[in-house]
XYZ file of C-alpha atoms in Angstrom:
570
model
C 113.776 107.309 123.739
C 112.301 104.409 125.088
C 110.295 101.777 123.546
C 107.333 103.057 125.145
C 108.079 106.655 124.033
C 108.654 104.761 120.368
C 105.243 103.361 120.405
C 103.229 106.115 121.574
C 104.829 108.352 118.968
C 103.955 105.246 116.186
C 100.842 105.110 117.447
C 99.981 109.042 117.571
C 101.549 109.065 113.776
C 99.392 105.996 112.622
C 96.363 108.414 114.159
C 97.125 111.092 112.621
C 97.289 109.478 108.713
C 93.856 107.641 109.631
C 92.385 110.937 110.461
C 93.841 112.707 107.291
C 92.899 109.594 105.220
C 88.969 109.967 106.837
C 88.917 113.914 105.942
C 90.357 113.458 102.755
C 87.776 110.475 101.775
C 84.713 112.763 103.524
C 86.170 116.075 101.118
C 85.896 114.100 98.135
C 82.429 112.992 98.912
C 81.119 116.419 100.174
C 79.566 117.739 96.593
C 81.522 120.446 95.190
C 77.912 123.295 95.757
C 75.299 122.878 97.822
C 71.940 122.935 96.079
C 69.413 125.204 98.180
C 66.697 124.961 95.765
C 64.349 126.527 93.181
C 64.013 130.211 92.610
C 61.297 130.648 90.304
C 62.653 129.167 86.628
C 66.360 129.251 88.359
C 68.468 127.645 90.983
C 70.179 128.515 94.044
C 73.625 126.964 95.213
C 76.125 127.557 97.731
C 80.107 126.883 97.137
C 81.350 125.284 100.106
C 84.645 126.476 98.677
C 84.329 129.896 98.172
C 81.476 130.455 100.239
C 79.274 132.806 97.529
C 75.535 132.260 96.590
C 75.146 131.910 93.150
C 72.014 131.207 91.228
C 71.950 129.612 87.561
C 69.191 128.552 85.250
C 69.314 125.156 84.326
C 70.134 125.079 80.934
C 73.338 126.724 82.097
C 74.620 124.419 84.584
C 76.679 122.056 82.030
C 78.600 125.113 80.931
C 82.288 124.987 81.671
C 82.346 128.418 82.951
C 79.548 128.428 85.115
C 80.210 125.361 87.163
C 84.048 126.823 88.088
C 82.394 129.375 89.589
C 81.267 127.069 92.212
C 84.166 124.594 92.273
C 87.396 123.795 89.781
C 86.752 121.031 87.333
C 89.030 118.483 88.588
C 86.889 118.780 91.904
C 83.661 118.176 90.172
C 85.220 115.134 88.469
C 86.749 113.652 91.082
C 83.554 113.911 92.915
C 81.315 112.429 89.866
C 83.650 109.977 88.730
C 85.827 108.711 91.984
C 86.826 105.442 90.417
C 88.253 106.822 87.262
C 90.440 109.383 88.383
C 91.674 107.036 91.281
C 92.748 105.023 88.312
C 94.673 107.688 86.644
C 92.682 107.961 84.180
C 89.692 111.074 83.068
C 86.482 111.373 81.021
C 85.797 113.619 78.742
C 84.253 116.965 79.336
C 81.125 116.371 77.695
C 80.662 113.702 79.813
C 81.859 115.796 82.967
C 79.814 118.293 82.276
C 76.483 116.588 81.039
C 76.631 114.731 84.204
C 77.247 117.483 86.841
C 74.290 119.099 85.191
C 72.170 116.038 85.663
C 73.405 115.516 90.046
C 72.811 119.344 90.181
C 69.277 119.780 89.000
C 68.491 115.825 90.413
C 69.702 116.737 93.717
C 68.148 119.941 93.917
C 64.627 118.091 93.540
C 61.511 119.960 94.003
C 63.057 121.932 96.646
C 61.664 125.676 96.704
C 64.368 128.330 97.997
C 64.110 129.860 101.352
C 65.976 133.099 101.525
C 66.491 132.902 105.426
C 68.755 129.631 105.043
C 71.786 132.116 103.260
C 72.739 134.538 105.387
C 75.341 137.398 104.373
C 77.926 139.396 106.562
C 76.756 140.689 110.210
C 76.006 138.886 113.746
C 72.797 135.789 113.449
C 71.336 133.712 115.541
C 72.455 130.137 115.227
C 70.119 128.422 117.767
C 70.588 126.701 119.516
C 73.843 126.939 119.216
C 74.353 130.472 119.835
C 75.074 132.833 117.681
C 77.271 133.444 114.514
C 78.938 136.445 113.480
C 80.130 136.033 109.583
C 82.915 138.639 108.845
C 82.451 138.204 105.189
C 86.116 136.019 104.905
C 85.723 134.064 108.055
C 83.511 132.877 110.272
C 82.952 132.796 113.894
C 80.450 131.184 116.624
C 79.997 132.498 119.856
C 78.664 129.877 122.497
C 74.765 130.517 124.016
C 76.637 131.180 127.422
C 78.904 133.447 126.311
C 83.229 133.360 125.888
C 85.558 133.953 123.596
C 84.208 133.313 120.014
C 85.505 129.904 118.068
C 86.234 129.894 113.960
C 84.150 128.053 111.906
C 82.981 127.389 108.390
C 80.835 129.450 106.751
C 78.920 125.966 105.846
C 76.505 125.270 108.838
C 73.961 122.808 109.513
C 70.915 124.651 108.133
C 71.652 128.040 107.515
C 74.763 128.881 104.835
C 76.596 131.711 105.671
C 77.867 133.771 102.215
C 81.771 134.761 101.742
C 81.898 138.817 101.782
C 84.574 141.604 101.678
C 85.973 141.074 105.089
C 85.592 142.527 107.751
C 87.379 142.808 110.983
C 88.056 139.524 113.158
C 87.584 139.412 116.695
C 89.950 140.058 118.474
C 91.181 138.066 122.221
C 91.938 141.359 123.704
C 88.107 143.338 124.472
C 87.207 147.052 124.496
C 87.282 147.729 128.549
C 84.753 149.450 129.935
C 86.322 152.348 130.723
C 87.007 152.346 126.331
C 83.540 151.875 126.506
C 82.943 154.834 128.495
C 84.799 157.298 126.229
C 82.437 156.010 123.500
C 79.552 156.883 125.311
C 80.983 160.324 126.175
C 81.778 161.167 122.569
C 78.324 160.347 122.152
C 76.533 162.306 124.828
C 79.042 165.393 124.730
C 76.600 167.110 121.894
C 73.999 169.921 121.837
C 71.310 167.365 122.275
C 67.659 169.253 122.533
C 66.391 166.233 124.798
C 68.319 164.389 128.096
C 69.433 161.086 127.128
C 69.307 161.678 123.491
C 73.484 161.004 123.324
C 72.759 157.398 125.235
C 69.990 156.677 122.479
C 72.289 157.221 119.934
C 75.515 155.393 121.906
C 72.916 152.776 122.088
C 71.848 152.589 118.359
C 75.498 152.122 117.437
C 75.919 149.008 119.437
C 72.307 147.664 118.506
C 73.043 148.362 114.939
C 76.153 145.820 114.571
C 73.908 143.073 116.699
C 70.758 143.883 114.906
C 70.497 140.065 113.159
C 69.802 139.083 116.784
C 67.641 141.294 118.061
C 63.745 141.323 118.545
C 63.278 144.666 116.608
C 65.623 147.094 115.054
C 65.593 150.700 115.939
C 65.951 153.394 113.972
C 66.803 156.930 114.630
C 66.695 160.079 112.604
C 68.956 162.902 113.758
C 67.466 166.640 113.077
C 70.743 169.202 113.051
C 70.185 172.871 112.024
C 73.587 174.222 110.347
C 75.897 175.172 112.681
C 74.510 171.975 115.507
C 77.382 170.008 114.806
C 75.795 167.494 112.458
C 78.984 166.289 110.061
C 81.223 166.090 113.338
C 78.574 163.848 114.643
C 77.880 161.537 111.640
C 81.381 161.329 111.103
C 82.586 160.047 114.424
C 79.275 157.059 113.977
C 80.702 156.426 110.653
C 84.678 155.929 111.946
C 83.321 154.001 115.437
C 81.339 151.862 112.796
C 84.131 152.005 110.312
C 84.037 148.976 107.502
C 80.320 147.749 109.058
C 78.877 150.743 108.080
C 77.098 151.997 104.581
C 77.184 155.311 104.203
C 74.795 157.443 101.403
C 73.821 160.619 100.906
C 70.447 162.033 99.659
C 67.085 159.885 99.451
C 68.031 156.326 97.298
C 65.786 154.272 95.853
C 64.882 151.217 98.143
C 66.427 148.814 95.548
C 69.759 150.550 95.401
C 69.521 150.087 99.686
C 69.002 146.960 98.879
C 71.883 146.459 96.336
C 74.437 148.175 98.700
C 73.582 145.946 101.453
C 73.174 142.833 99.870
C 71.831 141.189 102.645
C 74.009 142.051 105.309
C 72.570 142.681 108.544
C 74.915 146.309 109.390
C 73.785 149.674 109.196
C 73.117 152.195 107.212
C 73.561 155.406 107.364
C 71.960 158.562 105.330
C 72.976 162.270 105.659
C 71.218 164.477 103.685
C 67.506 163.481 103.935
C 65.075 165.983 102.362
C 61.865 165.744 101.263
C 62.282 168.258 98.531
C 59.506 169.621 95.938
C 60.162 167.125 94.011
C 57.576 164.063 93.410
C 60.394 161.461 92.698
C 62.101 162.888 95.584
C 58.963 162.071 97.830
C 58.140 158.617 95.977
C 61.919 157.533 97.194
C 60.939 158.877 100.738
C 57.867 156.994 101.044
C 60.168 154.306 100.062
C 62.654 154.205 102.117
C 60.549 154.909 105.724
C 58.573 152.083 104.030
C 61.514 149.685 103.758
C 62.565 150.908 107.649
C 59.527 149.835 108.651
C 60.025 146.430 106.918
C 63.689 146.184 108.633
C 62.595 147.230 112.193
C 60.632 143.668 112.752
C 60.257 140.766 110.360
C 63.580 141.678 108.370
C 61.639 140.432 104.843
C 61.263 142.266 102.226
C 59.026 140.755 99.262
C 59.654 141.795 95.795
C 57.974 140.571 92.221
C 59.743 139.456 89.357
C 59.575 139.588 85.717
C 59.069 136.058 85.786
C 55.946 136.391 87.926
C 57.230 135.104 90.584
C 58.040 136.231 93.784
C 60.968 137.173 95.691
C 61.955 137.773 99.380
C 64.948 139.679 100.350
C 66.379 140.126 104.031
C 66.801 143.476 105.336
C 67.729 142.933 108.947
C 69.572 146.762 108.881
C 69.308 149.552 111.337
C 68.762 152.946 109.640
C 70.383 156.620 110.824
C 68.766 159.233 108.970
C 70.508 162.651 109.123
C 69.083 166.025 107.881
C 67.598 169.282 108.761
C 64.226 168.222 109.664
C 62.397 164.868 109.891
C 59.728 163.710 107.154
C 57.901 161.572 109.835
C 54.189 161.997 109.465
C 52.618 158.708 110.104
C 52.578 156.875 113.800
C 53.832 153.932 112.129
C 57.072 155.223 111.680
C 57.536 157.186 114.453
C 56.885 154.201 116.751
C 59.676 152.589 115.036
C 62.344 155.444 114.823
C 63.442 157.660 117.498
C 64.030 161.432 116.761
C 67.100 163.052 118.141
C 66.744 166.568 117.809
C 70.275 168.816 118.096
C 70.660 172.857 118.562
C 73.036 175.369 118.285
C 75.025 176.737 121.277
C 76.535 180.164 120.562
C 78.392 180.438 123.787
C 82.326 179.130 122.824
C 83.110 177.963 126.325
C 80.459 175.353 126.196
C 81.475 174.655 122.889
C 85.071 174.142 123.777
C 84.005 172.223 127.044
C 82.205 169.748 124.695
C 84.943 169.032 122.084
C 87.184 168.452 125.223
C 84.783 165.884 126.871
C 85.111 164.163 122.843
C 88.619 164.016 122.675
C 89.228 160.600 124.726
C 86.922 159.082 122.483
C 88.756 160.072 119.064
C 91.977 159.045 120.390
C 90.419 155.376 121.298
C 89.051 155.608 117.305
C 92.538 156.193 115.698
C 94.562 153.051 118.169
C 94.801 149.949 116.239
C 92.685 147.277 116.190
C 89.687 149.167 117.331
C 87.496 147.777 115.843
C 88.223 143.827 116.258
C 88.197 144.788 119.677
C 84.691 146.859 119.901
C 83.032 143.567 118.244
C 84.837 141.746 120.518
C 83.162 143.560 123.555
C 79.579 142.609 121.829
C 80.104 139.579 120.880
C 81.266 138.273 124.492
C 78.374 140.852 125.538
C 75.579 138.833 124.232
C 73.944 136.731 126.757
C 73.967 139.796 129.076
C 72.262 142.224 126.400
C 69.593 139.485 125.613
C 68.965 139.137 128.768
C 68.783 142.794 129.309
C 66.499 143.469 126.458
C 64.330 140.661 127.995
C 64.370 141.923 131.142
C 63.930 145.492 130.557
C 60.894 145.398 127.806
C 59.123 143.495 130.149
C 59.616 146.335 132.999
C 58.849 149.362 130.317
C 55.884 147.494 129.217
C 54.715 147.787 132.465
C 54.826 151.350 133.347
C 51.325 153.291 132.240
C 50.965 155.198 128.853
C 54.036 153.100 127.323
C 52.763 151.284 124.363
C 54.890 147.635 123.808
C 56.477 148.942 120.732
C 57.812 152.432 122.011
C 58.939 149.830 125.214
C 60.755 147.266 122.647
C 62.960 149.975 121.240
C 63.973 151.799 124.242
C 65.010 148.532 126.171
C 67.129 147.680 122.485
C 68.744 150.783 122.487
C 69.341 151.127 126.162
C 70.682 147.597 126.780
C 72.839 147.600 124.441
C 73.964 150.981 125.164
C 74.309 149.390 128.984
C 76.709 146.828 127.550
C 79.078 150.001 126.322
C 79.948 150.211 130.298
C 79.699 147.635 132.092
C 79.491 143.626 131.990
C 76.511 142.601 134.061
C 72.914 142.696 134.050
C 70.909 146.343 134.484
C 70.221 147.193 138.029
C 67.179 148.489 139.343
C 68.037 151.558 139.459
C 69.063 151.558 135.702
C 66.301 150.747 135.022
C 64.297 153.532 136.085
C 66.354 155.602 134.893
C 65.152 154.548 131.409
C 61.680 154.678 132.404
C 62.622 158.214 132.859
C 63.918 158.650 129.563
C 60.695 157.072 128.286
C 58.608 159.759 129.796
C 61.113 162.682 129.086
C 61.466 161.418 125.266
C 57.174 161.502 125.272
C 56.709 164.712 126.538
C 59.775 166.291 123.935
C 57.383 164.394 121.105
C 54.168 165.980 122.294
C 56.583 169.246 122.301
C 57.752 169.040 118.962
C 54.252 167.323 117.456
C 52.804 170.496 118.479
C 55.719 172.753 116.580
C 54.871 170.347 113.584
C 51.221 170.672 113.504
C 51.557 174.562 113.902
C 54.017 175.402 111.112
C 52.814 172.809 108.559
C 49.135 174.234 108.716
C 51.001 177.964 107.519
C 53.690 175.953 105.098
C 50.350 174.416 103.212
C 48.060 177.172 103.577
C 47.285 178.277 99.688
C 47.247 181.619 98.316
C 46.577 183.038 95.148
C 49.422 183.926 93.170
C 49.184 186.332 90.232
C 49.691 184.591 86.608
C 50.369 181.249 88.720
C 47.094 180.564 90.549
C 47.184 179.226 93.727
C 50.114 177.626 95.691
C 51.284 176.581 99.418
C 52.767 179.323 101.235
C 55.640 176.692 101.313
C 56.013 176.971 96.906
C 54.893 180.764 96.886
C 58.375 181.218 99.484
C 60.351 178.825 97.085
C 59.236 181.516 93.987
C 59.824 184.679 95.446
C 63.394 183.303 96.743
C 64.169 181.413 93.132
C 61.872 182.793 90.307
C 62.516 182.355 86.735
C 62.299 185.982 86.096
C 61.316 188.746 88.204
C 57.820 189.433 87.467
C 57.359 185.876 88.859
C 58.948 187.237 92.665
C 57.400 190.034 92.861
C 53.711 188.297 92.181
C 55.384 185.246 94.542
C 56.385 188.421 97.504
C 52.745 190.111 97.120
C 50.567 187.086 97.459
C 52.645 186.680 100.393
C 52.513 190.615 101.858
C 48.458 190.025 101.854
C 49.009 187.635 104.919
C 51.874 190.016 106.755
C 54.169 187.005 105.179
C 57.701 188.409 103.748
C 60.733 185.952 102.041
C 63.289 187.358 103.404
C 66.779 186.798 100.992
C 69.008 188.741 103.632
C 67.516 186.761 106.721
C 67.264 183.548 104.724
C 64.464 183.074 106.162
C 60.237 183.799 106.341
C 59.484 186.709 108.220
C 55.587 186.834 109.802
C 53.560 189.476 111.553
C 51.719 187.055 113.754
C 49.333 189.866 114.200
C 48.290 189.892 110.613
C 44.215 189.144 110.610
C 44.959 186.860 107.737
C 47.464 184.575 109.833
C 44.953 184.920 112.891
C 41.910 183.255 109.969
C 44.951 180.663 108.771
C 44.806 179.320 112.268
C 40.625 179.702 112.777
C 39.765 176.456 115.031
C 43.033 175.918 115.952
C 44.705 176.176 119.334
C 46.562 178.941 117.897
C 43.076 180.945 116.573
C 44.604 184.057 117.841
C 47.452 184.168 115.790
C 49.538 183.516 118.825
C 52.261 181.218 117.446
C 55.383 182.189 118.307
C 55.355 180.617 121.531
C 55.533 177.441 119.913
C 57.534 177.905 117.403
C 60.172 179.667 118.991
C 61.127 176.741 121.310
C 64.900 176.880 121.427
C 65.447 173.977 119.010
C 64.512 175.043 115.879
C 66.213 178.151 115.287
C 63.184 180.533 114.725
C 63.304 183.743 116.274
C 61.305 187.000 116.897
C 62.611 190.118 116.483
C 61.104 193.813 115.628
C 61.250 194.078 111.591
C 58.719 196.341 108.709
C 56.348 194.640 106.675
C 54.065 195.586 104.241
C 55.307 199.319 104.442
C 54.000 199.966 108.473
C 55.432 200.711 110.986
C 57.876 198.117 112.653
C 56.228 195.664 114.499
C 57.720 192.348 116.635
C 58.017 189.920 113.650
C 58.555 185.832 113.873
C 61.549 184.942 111.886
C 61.435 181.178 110.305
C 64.466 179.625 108.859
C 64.444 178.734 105.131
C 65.225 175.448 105.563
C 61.927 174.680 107.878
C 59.795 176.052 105.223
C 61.487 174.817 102.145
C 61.271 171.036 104.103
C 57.822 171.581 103.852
């Protein structure tokens, strides 16, 4: 080696010490938490080395305990008391403590917390930066042009990103777009009720795992009869979401939602979503479509306190309801969530045909490193689906009887499902072709508005009940099918005869002589005054059926066969 070579390398080495000298000086003066402010009588911090949120009242911040949850002691001291322990020497840990109390609350001033400055597990926006996508035990940034995404610390500027379970790291290898493809066709290759129900839902999967960084967060509720295909479908979502997903069942409160996800912006999924007799039961649902509306735009959800003070959580999630039939009443919710309606196919061909077209799909879900590789695709994805979302609301927005919201979520759902197979920017072409979903997704909702508004005016229609007084048709089938005794179905059954209604256990289902005068007066200034409602009803989705049946000891007469569980939702 020459004396050049000998000098350079000095040189390089005396660099190198410098630099570790500078970044050890600067880690001894960074203070061991972050103080983000006041939180009604408490205060917030963030631990730069372990990346949680914790918050503390002050009396408890010179407690040995609570201040090694933020940092070890020796970091605390070295960071109060430089001099001394360069010296070699310690004080004592009253003084350690009283003093780490006194920095804490003086640097935390009058400060008042902001809840959007912590952010928890999920993809952000990080302007203008980019974007940051926080995998619980690492962080990454992806650049506002796109590329591979970079590691970084979970301590930014401005915003604090929290340490979480982890979950998977991206990976340098994408999800191609032929991978992407098989997704898609695992999605689409259902008994979908509607055309271009299975790219909706391809759609919501992506848009669910980017929703910190969207304009508005879709939502979509999937109604499966038994026998649709339901638990195949909700458990292929859950395994192509995998670790990003949480997965209930039933109707929980909003809090517990809110405990689950602590913060994260990843979906949520919920099978079993009944409305039930129950008034608890429809307190939670209230609830919950409540706290989806909350989720779909501003994210924020404000809460009280004992203290009397208030507090606002973030609840940037995308919801997937599953069950039977939909509880959506009110045009505020159905603007925000899309209902994918499934049926039954009896024919075993088709039904083999569709697991077949599946199949690629499930093998992609079982190779390793899936899923490091599906965020990957996204992640790289981004500038192209924000574009496309910009791009594409502004076209639906145009087209006439499309209101800005209903426009919002389909270009969400559809550009992001566009970013399943290919890399560039929507065509056209593609576009229209959404604009024809738009219309064909309206006219199924007029369709199935109209099945709604039929059956719920019989479901609530009240009859007198002997020894009970008078119930819904809806509780007089739910006491004739489960009675306490059997006085109680028999007075249940002949409130229900007087209308040509009869529970039937065998059929499982509510057998009606639409010919009945009674049902003909239920229906009086209604499009269906003449009793004729089978035509609505029996639409090929919702599993009601006519067929010739007695009732009320005549002769047999062409009957309308509802199932129990379309009643009993009522």
């Amino acid at each position: 080696m020459n004396n050049d070579d000998n000098g350079a390398a000095a040189r390089e080495a005396f660099k190198n010490q410098r630099d570790a000298r500078k970044a050890d000086t600067e880690a001894a003066a960074r203070p061991p938490a972050v103080p983000l402010g006041r939180n009604g009588k408490s205060y917030v911090f963030y631990s730069p080395m372990y990346g949680d949120i914790l918050e503390y009242p002050p009396d408890k911040l010179n407690n040995a305990g609570i201040l090694q949850t933020l940092a070890p002691l020796d970091k605390w001291e070295s960071w109060l008391f430089p001099d001394i322990v360069n010296s070699g020497e310690h004080v004592s840990r009253k003084v350690l403590l009283d003093e780490a109390q006194a920095r804490l609350l003086a640097d935390s001033g009058g400060k008042h917390f902001d809840s959007e400055t912590v952010r928890a597990r999920g993809v952000w926006a990080d302007t203008p930066d980019g974007w940051i996508y926080n995998a619980g035990a690492s962080c990454w940034r992806v650049p506002a042009d796109g590329g591979e995404p970079e590691q970084v610390s979970h301590a930014r500027k401005v915003t604090m990103y929290a340490a979480g379970v982890a979950l998977p790291e991206p990976d340098k290898a994408i999800l191609t777009d032929a991978e992407g493809l098989h997704l898609l066709n695992l999605m689409t290759a259902r008994t979908w009720s509607m055309r271009g129900a299975g790219e909706l839902a391809a759609g919501w999967l992506v848009s669910s795992l980017l929703a910190g960084v969207l304009p508005i967060r879709p939502h979509i509720w999937v109604n499966a009869p038994a026998g649709t295909g339901k638990t195949f479908l909700k458990s292929d979502m859950k395994q192509i979401l995998g670790a990003y997903a949480l997965e209930l069942e039933g109707v929980p409160t909003e809090a517990a939602i809110r405990q689950h996800r602590k913060g994260d912006c990843l979906p949520i999924l919920l099978d079993e979503v009944e409305q039930g007799e129950s008034e608890t039961n429809s307190k939670r649902m209230t609830s919950l479509l409540e706290l989806m509306r909350s989720a779909s735009y501003s994210g924020k959800v404000p809460r009280g306190t004992k203290e009397g003070t208030g507090v606002m959580y973030l609840m940037k999630c995308s919801f997937a309801l599953f069950s039977i039939a939909n509880n959506i009443s009110r045009e505020a919710d159905s603007s925000r969530c899309l209902v994918l309606t499934m049926r039954r196919v009896n024919n075993r061909k088709d039904t083999a045909q569709l697991w077949k077209n599946q199949e690629p799909g499930r093998a992609l879900l079982r190779a390793d490193g899936f899923h490091g590789r599906f965020m990957s695709r996204m992640l790289s994805l981004l500038p192209v689906v924000m574009r496309n979302v910009k791009e594409l609301t502004s076209y639906l927005s145009r087209l006439a009887g499309v209101d800005s919201r209903r426009a919002s979520i389909f270009a969400v759902l559809m550009a992001c499902r566009h970013a399943l197979t290919s890399q560039e920017l929507m065509t056209a072409d593609e576009m229209r072709h959404v604009a024809g979903m738009v219309r064909a997704y309206g006219e199924a909702e007029e369709k199935e508005s109209d099945f709604s508004r039929c059956l719920d005016i019989l479901c609530r229609h009240q009859v007198d009940v002997a020894g009970a007084g008078k119930m819904t048709v809806a509780s007089a089938c739910i006491m004739a099918k489960e009675g306490t005794d059997a006085e109680a179905c028999h007075a249940a059954a002949r409130a229900l005869e007087l209308y040509g209604l009869r529970w039937r256990d065998d059929k499982n289902a509510l057998q009606v002589y639409t010919g009945a005068e009674k049902i003909k007066a239920i229906y009086k200034g209604t499009p269906w005054a003449s009793g004729k409602i089978s035509p609505v009803l029996v639409d090929g989705v919702h599993e009601c059926y006519q067929k010739q049946a007695k009732i009320g000891g005549i002769d047999s007469r062409r009957c309308l066969f509802i199932p129990a569980a379309l009643i009993l939702a009522e």
